[in-house]
GROMACS .gro file of C-alpha atoms in nm:
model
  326
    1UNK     CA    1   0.000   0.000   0.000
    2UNK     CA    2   0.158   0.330  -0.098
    3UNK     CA    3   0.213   0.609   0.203
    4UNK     CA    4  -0.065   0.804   0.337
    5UNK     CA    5   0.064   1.151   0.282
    6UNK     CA    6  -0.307   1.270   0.283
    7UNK     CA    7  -0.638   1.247   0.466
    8UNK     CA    8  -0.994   1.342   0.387
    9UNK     CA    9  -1.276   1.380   0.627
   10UNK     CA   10  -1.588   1.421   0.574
   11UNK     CA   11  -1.986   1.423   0.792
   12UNK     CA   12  -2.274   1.171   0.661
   13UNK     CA   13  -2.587   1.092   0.727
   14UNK     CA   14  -2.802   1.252   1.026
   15UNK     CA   15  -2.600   1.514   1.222
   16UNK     CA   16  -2.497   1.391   1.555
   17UNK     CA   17  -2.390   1.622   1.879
   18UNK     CA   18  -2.018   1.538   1.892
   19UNK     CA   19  -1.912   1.547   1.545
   20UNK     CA   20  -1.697   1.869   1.569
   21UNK     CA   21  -1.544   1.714   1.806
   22UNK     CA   22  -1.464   1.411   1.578
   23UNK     CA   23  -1.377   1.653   1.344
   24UNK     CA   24  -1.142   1.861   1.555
   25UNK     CA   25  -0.953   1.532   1.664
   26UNK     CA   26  -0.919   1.396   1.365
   27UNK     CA   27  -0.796   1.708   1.223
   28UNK     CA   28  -0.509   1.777   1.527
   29UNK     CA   29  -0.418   1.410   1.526
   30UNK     CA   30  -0.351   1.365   1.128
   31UNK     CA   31  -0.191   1.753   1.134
   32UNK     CA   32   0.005   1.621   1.494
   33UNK     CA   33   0.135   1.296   1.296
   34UNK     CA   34   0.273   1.497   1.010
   35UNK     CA   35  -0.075   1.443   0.727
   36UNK     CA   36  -0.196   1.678   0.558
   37UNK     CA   37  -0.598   1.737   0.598
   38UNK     CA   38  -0.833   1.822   0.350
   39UNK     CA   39  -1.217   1.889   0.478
   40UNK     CA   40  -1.469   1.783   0.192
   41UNK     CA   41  -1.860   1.921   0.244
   42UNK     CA   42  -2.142   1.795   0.213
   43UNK     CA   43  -2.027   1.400   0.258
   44UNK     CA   44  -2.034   1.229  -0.021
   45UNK     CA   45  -2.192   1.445  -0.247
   46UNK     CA   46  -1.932   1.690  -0.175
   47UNK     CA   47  -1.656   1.436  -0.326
   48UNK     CA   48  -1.903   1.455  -0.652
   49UNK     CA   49  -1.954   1.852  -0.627
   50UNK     CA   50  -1.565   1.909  -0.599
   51UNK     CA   51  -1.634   2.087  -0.251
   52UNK     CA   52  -1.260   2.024  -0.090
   53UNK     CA   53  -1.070   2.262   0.124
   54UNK     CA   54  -0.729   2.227   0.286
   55UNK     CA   55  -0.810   2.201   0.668
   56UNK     CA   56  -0.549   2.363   0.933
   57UNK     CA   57  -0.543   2.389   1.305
   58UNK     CA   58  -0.717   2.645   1.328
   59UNK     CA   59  -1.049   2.577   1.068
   60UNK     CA   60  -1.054   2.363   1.366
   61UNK     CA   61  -1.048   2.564   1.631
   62UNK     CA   62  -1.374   2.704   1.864
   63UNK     CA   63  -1.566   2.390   1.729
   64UNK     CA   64  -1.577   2.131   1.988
   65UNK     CA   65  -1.834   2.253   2.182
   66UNK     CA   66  -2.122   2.322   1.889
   67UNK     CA   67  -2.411   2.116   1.795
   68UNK     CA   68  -2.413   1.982   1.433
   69UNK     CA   69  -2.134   1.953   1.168
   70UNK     CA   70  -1.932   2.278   1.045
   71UNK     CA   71  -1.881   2.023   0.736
   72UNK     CA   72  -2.210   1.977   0.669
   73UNK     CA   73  -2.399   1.673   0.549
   74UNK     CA   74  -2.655   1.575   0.276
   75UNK     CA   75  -2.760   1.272   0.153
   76UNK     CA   76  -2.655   1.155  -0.175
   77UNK     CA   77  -2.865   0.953  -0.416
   78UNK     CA   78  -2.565   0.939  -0.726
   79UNK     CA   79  -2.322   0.796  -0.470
   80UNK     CA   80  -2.562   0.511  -0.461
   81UNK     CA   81  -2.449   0.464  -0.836
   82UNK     CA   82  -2.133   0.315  -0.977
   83UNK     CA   83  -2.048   0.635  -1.183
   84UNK     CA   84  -2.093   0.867  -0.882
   85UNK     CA   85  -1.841   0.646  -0.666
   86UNK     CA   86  -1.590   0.693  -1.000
   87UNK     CA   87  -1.659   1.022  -0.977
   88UNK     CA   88  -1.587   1.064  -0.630
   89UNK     CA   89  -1.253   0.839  -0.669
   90UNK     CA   90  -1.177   1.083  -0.940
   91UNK     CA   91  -1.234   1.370  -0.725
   92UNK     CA   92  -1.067   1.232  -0.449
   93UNK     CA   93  -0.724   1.135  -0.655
   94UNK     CA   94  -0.742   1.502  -0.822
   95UNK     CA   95  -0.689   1.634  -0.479
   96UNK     CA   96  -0.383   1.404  -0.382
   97UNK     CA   97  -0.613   1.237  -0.087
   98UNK     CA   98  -0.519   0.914   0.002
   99UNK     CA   99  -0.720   0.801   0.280
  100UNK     CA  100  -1.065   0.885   0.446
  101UNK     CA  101  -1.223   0.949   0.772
  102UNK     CA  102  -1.613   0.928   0.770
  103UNK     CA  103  -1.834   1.026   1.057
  104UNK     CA  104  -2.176   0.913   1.059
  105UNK     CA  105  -2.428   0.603   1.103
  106UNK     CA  106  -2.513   0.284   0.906
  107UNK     CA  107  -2.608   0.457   0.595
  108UNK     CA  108  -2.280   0.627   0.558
  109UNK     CA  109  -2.025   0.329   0.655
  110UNK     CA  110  -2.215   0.131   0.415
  111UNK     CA  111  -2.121   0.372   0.188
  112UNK     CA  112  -1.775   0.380   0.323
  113UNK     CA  113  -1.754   0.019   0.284
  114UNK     CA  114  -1.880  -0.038  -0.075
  115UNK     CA  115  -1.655   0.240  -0.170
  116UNK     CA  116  -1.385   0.134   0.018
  117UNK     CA  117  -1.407  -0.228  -0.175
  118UNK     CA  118  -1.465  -0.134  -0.506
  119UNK     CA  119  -1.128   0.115  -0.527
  120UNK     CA  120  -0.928  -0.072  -0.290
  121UNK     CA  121  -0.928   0.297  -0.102
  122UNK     CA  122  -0.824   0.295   0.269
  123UNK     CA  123  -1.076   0.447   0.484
  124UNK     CA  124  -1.141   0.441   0.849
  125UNK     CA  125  -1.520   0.488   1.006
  126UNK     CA  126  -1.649   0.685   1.332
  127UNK     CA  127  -2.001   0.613   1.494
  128UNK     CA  128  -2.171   0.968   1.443
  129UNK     CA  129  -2.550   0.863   1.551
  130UNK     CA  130  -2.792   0.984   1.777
  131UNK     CA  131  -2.958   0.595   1.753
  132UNK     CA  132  -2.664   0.422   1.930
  133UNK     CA  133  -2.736   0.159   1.644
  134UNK     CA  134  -2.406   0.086   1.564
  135UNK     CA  135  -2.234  -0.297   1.619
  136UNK     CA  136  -1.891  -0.325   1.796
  137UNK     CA  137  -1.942  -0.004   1.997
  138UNK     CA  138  -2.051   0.059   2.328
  139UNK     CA  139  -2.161   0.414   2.266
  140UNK     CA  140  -2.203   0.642   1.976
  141UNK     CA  141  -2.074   1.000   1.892
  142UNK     CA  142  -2.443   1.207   1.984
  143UNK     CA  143  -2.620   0.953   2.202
  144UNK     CA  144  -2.511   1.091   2.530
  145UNK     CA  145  -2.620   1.408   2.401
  146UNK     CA  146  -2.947   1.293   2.296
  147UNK     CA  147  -3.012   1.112   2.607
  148UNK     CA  148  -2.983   1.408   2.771
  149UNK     CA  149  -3.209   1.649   2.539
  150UNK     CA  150  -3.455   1.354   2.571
  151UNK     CA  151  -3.474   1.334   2.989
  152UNK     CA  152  -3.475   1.709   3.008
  153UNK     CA  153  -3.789   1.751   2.763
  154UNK     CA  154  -3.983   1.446   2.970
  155UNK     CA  155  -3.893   1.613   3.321
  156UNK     CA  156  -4.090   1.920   3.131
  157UNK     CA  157  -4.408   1.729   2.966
  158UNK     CA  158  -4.445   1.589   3.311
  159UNK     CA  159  -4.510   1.906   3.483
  160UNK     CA  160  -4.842   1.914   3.234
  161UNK     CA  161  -4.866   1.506   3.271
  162UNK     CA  162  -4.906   1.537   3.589
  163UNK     CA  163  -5.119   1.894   3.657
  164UNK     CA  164  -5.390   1.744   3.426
  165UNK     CA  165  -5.397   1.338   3.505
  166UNK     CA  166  -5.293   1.226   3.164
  167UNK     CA  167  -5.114   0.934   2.993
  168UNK     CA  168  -4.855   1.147   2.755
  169UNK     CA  169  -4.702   0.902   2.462
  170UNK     CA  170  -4.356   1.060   2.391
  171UNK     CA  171  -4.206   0.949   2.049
  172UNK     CA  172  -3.815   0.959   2.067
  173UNK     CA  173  -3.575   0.904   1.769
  174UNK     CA  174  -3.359   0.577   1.702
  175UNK     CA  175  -3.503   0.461   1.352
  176UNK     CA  176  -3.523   0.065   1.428
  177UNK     CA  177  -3.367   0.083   1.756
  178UNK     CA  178  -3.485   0.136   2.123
  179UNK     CA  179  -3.160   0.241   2.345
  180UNK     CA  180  -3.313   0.658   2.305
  181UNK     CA  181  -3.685   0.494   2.441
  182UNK     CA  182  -3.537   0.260   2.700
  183UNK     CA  183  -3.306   0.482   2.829
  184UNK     CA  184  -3.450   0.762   2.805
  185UNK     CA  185  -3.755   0.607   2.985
  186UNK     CA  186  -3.530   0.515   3.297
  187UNK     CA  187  -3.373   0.838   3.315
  188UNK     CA  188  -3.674   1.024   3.345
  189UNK     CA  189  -3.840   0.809   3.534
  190UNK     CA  190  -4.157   0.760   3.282
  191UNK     CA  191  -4.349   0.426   3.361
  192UNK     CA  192  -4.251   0.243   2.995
  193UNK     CA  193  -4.072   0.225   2.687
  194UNK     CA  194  -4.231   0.060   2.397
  195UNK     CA  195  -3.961  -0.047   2.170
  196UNK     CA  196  -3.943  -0.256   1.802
  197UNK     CA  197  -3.675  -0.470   1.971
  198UNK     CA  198  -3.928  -0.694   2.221
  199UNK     CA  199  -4.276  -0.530   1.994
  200UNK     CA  200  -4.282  -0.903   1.801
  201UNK     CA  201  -4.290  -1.078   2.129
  202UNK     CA  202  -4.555  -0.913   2.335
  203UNK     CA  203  -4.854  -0.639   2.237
  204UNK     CA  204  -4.668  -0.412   2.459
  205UNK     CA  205  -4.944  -0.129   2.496
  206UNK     CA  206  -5.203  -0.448   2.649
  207UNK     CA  207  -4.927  -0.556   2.894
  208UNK     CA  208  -4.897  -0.197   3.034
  209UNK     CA  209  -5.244  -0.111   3.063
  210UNK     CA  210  -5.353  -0.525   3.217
  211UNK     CA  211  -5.057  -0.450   3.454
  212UNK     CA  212  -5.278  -0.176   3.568
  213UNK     CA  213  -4.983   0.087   3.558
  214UNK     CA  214  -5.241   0.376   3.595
  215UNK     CA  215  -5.360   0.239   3.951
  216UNK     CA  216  -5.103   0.379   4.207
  217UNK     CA  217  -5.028   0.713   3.936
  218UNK     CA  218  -5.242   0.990   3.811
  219UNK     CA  219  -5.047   1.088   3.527
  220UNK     CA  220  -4.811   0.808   3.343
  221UNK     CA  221  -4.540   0.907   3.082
  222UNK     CA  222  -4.441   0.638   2.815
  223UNK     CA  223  -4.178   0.669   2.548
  224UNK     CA  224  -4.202   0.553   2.198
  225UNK     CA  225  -3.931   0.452   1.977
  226UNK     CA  226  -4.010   0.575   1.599
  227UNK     CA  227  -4.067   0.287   1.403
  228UNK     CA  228  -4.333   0.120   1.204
  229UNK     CA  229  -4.295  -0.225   1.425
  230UNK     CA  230  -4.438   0.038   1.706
  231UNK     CA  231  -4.623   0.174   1.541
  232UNK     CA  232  -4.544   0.504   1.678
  233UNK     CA  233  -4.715   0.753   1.952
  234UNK     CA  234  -5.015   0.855   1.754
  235UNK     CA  235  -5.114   0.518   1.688
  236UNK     CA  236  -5.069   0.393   2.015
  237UNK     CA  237  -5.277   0.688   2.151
  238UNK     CA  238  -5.542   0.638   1.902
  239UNK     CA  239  -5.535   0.274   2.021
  240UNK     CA  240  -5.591   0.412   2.374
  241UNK     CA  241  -5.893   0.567   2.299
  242UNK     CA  242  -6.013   0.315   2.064
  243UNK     CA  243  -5.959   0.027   2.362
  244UNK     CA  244  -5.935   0.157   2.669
  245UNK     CA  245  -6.188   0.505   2.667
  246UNK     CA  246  -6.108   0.558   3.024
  247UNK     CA  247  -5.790   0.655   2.939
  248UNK     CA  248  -5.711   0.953   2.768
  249UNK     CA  249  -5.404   0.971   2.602
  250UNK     CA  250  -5.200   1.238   2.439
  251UNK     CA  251  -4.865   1.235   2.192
  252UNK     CA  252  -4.561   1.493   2.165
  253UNK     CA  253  -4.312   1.369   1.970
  254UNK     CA  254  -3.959   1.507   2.033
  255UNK     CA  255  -3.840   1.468   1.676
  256UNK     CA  256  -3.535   1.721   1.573
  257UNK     CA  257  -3.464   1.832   1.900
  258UNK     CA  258  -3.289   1.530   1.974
  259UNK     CA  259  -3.002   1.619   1.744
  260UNK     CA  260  -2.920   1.945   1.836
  261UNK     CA  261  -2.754   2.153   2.086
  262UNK     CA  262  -2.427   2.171   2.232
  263UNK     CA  263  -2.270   1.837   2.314
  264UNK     CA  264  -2.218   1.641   2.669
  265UNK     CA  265  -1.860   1.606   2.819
  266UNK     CA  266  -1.886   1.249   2.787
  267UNK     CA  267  -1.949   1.300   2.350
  268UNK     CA  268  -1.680   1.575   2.321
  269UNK     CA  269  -1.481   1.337   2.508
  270UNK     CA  270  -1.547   1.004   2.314
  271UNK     CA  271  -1.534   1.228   1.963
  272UNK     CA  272  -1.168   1.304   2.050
  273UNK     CA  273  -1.072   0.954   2.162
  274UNK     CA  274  -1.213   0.808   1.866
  275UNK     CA  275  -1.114   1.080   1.638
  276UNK     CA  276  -0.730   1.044   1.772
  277UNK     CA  277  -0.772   0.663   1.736
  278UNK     CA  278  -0.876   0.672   1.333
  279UNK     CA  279  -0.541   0.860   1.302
  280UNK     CA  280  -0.333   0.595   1.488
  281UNK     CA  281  -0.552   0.313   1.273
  282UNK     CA  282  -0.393   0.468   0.988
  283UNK     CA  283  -0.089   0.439   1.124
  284UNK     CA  284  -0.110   0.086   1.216
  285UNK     CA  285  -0.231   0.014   0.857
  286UNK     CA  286  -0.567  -0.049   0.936
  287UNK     CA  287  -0.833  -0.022   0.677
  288UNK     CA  288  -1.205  -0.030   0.620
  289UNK     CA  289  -1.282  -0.064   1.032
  290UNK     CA  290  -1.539   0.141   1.224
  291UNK     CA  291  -1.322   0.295   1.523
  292UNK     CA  292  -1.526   0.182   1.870
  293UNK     CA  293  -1.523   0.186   2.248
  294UNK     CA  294  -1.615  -0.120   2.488
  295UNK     CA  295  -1.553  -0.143   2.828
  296UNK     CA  296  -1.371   0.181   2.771
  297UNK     CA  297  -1.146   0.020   2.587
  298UNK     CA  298  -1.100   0.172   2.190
  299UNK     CA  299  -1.182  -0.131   1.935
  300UNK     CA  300  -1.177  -0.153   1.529
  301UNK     CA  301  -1.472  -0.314   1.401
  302UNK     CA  302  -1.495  -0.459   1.070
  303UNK     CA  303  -1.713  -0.251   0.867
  304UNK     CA  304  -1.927  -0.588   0.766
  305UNK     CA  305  -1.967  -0.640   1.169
  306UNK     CA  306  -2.053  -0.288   1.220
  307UNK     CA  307  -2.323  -0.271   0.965
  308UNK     CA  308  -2.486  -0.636   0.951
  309UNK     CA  309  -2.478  -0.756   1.278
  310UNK     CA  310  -2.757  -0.593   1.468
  311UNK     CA  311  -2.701  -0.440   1.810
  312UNK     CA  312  -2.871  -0.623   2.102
  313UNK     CA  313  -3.050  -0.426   2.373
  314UNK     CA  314  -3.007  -0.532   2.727
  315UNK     CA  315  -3.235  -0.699   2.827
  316UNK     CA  316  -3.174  -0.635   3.238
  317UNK     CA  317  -3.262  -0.260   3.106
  318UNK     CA  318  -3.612  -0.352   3.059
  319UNK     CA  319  -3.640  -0.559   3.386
  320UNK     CA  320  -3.513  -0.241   3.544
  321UNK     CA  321  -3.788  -0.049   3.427
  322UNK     CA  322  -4.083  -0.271   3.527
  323UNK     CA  323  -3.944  -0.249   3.861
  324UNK     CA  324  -3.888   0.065   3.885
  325UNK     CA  325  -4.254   0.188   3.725
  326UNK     CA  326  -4.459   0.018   3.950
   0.00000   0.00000   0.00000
């Protein structure tokens, strides 16, 4: 494999709280280890749209603690295609870049990874998801973050929950995973989290309401993970009514609030430890791997593992919760 003289790093996908961070660390580490860094916009699309600058410290600098990506991200439908990845490979060889650092979720280091096979092009993979979706990792870049906007907003609906009697439904983010719900629900204290990963085993909304979780409380919050095997909050409040008319149920669903503000010590400080770590991947030769963290250890993850194998949710989490919501 010829020397890395040059790295490229670029933001995919959803934004995630933490990705400056990434960005930053990535940036100091390659600059720190003698690389040259070039930022490209827009993820992938920016490889097709020629949208490449020469990063320094300092484009770096004053970014760690915002929300969002200063690289911006889009999504990128002729990346999907065979003659958009040539273009990008084109675009990427014009500007003398000989290895890649992407931040983002599945979508993205499926991307990576297709790309990465079909040129034989080193690149090197950091969880940047609010879902915590990601295979091989203990946390992702934005979850903490999230998990935080999340508990604030319920400590606030309950206030109203609880000053009128009501069941709320709260939807929370995670696409086809429940760590946001189930978390989120014990950190707030709500009395359930209905989430896809257990919704094919039990009718979830049945087993609350037989439980009889409305007898000891006059208000009861339960969180939602977004997904059609939920269903989702309206439908479960609709089912409410529909099934259970003494009951009277009512939705707010969190949606892009999740994903902003400034991020949590604990994401600024896993962005930089990961970020550092893609840098010393490099170094070590390492290729097509998603940086990751377990037991606070850092790990590289296949991207195959990352992406395929799907995440399990913990299962003592849940037993937690019933105990706790009683």
């Amino acid at each position: 494999m010829p020397a890395i003289k040059t790295i490229g790093i670029l933001t995919s996908g959803g934004d995630a709280p933490g990705m400056n961070a990434a960005i930053r660390a990535v940036t100091r580490s390659a600059i720190f280890s003698g690389f040259s860094v070039k930022g490209i916009y827009r993820g992938y699309r920016g490889l097709i749209t020629n949208e490449i600058v020469d990063f320094k410290t300092q484009n770096v600098s004053n970014i760690i603690q915002m929300g969002g990506t200063i690289l911006k991200t889009a999504r990128c439908k002729e990346f999907q295609t065979p003659e958009g990845r040539q273009l990008a490979y084109d675009t990427l060889r014009q500007h003398g870049i000989d290895a890649l650092v992407v931040i983002g979720g599945d979508g993205s280091l499926t991307g990576a990874r297709i790309f990465a096979t079909e040129f034989n092009f080193p690149i090197i993979g950091l969880p940047g998801t609010i879902d915590n979706d990601l295979y091989g990792t203990d946390k992702t870049i934005g979850y903490d973050t999230a998990l935080n906007t999340i508990m604030e907003c319920v400590d606030k609906i309950r206030d109203t929950a609880t000053s009128h009697e009501r069941l709320f439904f709260i939807e929370v983010m995670g696409r086809d995973a429940g760590f946001l719900a189930l978390n989120g629900a014990i950190a707030s204290g709500a009395e359930a989290a209905i989430i896809p990963e257990i919704s094919t085993e039990v009718d979830q909304l049945a087993e609350l309401i037989q439980n009889g979780f409305r007898k000891s409380k006059n208000s009861s919050i339960v969180l939602v993970a977004e997904s059609p095997v939920t269903a989702g909050a309206r439908a479960l409040a609709e089912r409410v009514k529909n099934e259970y008319p003494g009951d009277d149920g009512r939705v707010s669903i969190l949606g892009h609030l999740q994903r902003g503000g400034s991020p949590t010590a604990s994401d600024r400080i896993l962005a930089s430890r990961l970020g550092a770590a893609a840098i010393d991947a490099l170094l070590d030769d390492q290729r097509n791997v998603m940086i990751g963290i377990s037991n606070d250890n850092i790990v590289y993850v296949p991207f195959s593992k990352a992406i395929k194998n799907d995440k399990p949710i913990n299962r003592e989490l849940l037993d937690t919760l019933r105990r706790l919501s009683i």
